[in-house]
JSON list of C-alpha atoms in Angstrom, two decimals:
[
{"chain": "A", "resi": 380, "resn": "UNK", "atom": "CA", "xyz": [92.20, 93.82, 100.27]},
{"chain": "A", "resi": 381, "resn": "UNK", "atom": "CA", "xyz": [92.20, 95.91, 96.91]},
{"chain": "A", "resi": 382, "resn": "UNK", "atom": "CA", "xyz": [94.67, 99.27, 97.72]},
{"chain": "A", "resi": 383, "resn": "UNK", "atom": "CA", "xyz": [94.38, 102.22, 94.91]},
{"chain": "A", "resi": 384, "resn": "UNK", "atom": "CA", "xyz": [97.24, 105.06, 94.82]},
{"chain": "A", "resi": 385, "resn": "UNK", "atom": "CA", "xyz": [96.94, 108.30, 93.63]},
{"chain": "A", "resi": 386, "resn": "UNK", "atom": "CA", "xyz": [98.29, 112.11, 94.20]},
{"chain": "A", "resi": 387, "resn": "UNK", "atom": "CA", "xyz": [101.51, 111.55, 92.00]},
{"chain": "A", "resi": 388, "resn": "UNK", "atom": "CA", "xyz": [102.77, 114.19, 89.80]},
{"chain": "A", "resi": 389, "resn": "UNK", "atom": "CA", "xyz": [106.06, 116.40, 89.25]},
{"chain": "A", "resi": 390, "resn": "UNK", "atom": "CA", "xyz": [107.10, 119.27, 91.68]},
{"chain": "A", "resi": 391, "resn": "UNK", "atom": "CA", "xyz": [109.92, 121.35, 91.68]},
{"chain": "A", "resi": 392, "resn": "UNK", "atom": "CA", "xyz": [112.50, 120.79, 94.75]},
{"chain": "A", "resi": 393, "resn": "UNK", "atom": "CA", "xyz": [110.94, 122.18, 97.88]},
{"chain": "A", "resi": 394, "resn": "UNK", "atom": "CA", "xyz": [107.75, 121.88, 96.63]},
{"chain": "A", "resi": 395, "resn": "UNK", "atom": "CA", "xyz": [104.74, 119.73, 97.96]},
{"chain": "A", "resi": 396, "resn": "UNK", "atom": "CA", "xyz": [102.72, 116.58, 97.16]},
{"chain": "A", "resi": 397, "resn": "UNK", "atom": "CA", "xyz": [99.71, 114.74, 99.01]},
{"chain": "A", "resi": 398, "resn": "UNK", "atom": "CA", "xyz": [99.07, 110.91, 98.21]},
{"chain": "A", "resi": 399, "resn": "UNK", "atom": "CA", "xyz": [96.53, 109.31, 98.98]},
{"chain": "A", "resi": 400, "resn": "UNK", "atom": "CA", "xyz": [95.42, 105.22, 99.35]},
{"chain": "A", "resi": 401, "resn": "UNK", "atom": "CA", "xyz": [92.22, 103.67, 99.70]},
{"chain": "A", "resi": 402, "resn": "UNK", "atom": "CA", "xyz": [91.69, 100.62, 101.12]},
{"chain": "A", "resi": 403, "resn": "UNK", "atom": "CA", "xyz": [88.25, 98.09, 99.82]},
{"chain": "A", "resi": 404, "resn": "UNK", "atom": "CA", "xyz": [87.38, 94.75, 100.98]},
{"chain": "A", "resi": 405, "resn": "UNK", "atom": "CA", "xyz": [88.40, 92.59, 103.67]},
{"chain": "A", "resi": 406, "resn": "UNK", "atom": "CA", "xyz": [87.51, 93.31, 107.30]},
{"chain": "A", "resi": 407, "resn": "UNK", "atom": "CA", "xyz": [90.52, 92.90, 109.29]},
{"chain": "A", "resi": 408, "resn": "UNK", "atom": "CA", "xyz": [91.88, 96.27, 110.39]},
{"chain": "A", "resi": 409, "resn": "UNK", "atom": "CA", "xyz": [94.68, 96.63, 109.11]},
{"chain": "A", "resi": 410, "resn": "UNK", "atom": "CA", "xyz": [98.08, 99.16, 109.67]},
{"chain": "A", "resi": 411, "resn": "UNK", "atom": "CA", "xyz": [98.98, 100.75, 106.34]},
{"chain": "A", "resi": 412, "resn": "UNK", "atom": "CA", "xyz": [101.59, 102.93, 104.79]},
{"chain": "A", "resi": 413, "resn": "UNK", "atom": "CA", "xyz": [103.62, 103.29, 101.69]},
{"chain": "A", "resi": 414, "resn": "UNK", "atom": "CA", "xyz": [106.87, 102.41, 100.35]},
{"chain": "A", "resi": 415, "resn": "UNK", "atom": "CA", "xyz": [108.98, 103.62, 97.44]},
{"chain": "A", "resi": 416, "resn": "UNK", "atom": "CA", "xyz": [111.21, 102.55, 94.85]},
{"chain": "A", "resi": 417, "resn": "UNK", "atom": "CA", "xyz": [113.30, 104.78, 92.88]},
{"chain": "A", "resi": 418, "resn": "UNK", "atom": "CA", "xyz": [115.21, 103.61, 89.57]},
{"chain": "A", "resi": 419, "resn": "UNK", "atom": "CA", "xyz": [117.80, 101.20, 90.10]},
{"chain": "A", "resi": 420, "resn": "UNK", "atom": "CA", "xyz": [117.32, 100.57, 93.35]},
{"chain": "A", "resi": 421, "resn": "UNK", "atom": "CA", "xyz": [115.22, 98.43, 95.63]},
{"chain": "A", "resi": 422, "resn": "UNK", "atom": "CA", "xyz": [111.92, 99.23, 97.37]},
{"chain": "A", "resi": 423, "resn": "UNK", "atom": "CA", "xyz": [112.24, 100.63, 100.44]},
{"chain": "A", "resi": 424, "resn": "UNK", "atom": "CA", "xyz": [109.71, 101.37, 103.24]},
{"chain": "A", "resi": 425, "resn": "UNK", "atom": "CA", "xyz": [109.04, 105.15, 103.60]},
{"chain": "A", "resi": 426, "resn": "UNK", "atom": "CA", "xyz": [106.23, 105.45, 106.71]},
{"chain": "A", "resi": 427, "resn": "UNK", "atom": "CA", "xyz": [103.58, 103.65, 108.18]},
{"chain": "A", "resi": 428, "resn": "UNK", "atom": "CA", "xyz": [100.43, 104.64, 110.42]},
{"chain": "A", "resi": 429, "resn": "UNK", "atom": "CA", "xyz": [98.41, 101.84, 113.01]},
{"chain": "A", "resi": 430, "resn": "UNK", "atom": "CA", "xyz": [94.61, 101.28, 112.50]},
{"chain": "A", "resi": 431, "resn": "UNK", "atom": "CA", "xyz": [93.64, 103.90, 114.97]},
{"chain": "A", "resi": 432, "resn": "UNK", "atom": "CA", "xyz": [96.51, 106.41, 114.17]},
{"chain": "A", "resi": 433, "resn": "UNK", "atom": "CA", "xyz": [98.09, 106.17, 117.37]},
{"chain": "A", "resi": 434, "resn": "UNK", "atom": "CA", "xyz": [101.56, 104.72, 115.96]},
{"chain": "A", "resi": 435, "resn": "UNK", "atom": "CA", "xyz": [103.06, 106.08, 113.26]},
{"chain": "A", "resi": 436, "resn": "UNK", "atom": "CA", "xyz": [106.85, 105.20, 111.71]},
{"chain": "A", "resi": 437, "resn": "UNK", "atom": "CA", "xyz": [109.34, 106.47, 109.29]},
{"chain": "A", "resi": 438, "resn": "UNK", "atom": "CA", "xyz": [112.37, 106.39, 107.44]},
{"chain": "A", "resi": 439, "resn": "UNK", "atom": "CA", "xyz": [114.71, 108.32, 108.36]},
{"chain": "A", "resi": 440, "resn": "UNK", "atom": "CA", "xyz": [115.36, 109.85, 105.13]},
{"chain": "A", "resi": 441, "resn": "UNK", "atom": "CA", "xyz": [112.10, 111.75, 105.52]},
{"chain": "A", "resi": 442, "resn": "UNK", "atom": "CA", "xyz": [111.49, 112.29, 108.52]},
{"chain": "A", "resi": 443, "resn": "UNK", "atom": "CA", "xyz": [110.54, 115.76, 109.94]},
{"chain": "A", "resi": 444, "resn": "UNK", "atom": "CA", "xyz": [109.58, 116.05, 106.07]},
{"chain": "A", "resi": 445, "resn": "UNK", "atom": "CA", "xyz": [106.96, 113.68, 105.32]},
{"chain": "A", "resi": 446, "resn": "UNK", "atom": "CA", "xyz": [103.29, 112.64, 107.27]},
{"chain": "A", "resi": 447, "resn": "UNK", "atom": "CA", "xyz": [101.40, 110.02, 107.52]},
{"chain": "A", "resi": 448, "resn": "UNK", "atom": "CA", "xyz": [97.88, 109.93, 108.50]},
{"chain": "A", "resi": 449, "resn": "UNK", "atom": "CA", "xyz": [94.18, 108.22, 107.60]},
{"chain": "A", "resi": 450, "resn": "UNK", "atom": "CA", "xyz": [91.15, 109.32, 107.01]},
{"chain": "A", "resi": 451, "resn": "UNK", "atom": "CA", "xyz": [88.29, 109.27, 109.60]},
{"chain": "A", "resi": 452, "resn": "UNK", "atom": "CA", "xyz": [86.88, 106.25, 108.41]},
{"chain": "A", "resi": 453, "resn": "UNK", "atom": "CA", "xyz": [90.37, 104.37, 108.88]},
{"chain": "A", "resi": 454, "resn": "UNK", "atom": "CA", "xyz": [90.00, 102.98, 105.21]},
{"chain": "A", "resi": 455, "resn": "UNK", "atom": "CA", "xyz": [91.83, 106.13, 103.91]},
{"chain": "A", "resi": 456, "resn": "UNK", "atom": "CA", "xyz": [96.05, 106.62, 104.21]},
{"chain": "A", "resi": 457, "resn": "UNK", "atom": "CA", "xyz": [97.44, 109.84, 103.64]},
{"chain": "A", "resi": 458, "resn": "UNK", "atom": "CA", "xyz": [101.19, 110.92, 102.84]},
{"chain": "A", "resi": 459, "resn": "UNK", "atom": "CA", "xyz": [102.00, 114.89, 103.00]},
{"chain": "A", "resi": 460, "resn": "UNK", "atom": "CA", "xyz": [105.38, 115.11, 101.34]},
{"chain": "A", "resi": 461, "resn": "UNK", "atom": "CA", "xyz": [106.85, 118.69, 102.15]},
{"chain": "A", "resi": 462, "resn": "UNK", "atom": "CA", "xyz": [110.43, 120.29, 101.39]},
{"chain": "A", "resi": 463, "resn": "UNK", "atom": "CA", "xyz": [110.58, 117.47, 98.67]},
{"chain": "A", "resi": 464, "resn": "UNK", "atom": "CA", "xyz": [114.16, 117.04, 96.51]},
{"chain": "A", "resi": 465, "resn": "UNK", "atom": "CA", "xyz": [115.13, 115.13, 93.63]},
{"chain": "A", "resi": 466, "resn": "UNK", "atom": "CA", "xyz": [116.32, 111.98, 96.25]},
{"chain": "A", "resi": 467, "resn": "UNK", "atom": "CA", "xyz": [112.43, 111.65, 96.55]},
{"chain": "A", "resi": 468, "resn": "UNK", "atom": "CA", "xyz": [112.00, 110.96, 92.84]},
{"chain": "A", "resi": 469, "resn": "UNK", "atom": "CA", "xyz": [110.47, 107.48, 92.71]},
{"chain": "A", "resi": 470, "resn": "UNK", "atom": "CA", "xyz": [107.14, 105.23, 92.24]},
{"chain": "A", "resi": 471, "resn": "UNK", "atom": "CA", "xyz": [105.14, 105.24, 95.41]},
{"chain": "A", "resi": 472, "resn": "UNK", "atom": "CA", "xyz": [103.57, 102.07, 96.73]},
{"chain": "A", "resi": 473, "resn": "UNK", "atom": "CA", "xyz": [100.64, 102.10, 99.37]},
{"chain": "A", "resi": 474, "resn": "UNK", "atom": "CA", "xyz": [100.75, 98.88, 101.37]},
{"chain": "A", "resi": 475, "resn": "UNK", "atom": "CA", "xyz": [98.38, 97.41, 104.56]},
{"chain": "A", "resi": 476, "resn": "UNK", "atom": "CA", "xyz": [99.88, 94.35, 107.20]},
{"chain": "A", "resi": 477, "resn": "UNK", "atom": "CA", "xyz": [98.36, 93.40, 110.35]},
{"chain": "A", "resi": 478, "resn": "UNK", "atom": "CA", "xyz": [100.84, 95.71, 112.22]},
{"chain": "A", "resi": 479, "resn": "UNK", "atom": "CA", "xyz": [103.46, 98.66, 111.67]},
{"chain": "A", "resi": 480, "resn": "UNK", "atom": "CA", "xyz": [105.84, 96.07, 112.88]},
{"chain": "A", "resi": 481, "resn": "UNK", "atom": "CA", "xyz": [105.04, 93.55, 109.80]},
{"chain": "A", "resi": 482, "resn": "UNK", "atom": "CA", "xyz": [103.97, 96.63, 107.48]},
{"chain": "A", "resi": 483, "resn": "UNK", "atom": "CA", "xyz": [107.82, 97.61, 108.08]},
{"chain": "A", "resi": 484, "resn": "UNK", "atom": "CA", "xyz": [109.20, 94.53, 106.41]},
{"chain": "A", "resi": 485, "resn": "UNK", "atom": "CA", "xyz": [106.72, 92.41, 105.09]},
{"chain": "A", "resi": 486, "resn": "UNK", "atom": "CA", "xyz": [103.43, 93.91, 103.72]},
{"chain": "A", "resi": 487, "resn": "UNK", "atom": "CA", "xyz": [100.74, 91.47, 103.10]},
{"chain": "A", "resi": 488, "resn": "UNK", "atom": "CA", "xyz": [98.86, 93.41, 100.63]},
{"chain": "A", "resi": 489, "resn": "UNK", "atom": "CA", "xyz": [99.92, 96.00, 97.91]},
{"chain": "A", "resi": 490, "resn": "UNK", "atom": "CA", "xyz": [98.58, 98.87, 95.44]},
{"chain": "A", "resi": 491, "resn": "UNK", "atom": "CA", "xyz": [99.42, 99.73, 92.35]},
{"chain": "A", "resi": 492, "resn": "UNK", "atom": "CA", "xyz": [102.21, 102.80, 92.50]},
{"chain": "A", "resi": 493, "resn": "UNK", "atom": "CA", "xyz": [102.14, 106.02, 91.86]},
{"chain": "A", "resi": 494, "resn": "UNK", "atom": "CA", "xyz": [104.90, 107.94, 90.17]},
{"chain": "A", "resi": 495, "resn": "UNK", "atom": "CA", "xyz": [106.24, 110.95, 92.14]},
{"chain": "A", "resi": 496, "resn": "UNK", "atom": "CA", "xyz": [108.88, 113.09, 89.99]},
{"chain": "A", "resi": 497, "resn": "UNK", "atom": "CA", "xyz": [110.56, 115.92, 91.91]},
{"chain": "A", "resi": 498, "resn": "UNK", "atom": "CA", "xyz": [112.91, 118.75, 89.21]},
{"chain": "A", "resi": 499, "resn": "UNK", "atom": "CA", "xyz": [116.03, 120.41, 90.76]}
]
């Protein structure tokens, strides 16, 4: 499964950004979601939707703030980032696993990032 990134970009605190992922090849269906790591520190997840939609998780640290979602032909993720802040500032991964449970901890595939730069 090939994953490709994109939507990154600078915004000023409170501002908004919308990533995107695209999933090609393979034909298992898988859960996907993204992950982010910021300088100096390690990756962490961020959110992750099911295959149908119907389960979605997130970090704490955004949520109420950020949402995931994919696209109607389920090879599409989405993440609306809203009321962002300089905490977000990081490199965004995309990232697919058989489940939310395994996408959580232990992605099986990855894309490339995608830096997201938020000003004060």
């Amino acid at each position: 499964v090939q994953l490709q990134a994109s939507g990154g970009g600078l915004v000023q605190a409170g501002g908004s950004l919308r990533l995107s992922c695209a999933a090609s090849g393979g034909t298992r269906n898988y859960a996907m979601g993204w992950f982010r790591q910021a300088p100096g520190k390690e990756r962490e997840f961020v959110a992750g939707i099911s295959f149908l939609g119907g389960t979605t998780i997130y970090a704490d640290s955004v949520k109420g703030r950020f949402t995931v979602s994919r696209g109607t032909a389920k090879n599409t993720v989405y993440l609306q980032m809203n009321s962002l802040n300089p905490e977000d500032t990081a490199i965004y991964y995309c990232a697919a696993a058989f489940n939310t449970d395994i996408l959580r901890t232990s992605p099986q595939h990855w894309g490339q990032g995608t830096q997201v730069t938020v000003s004060s």
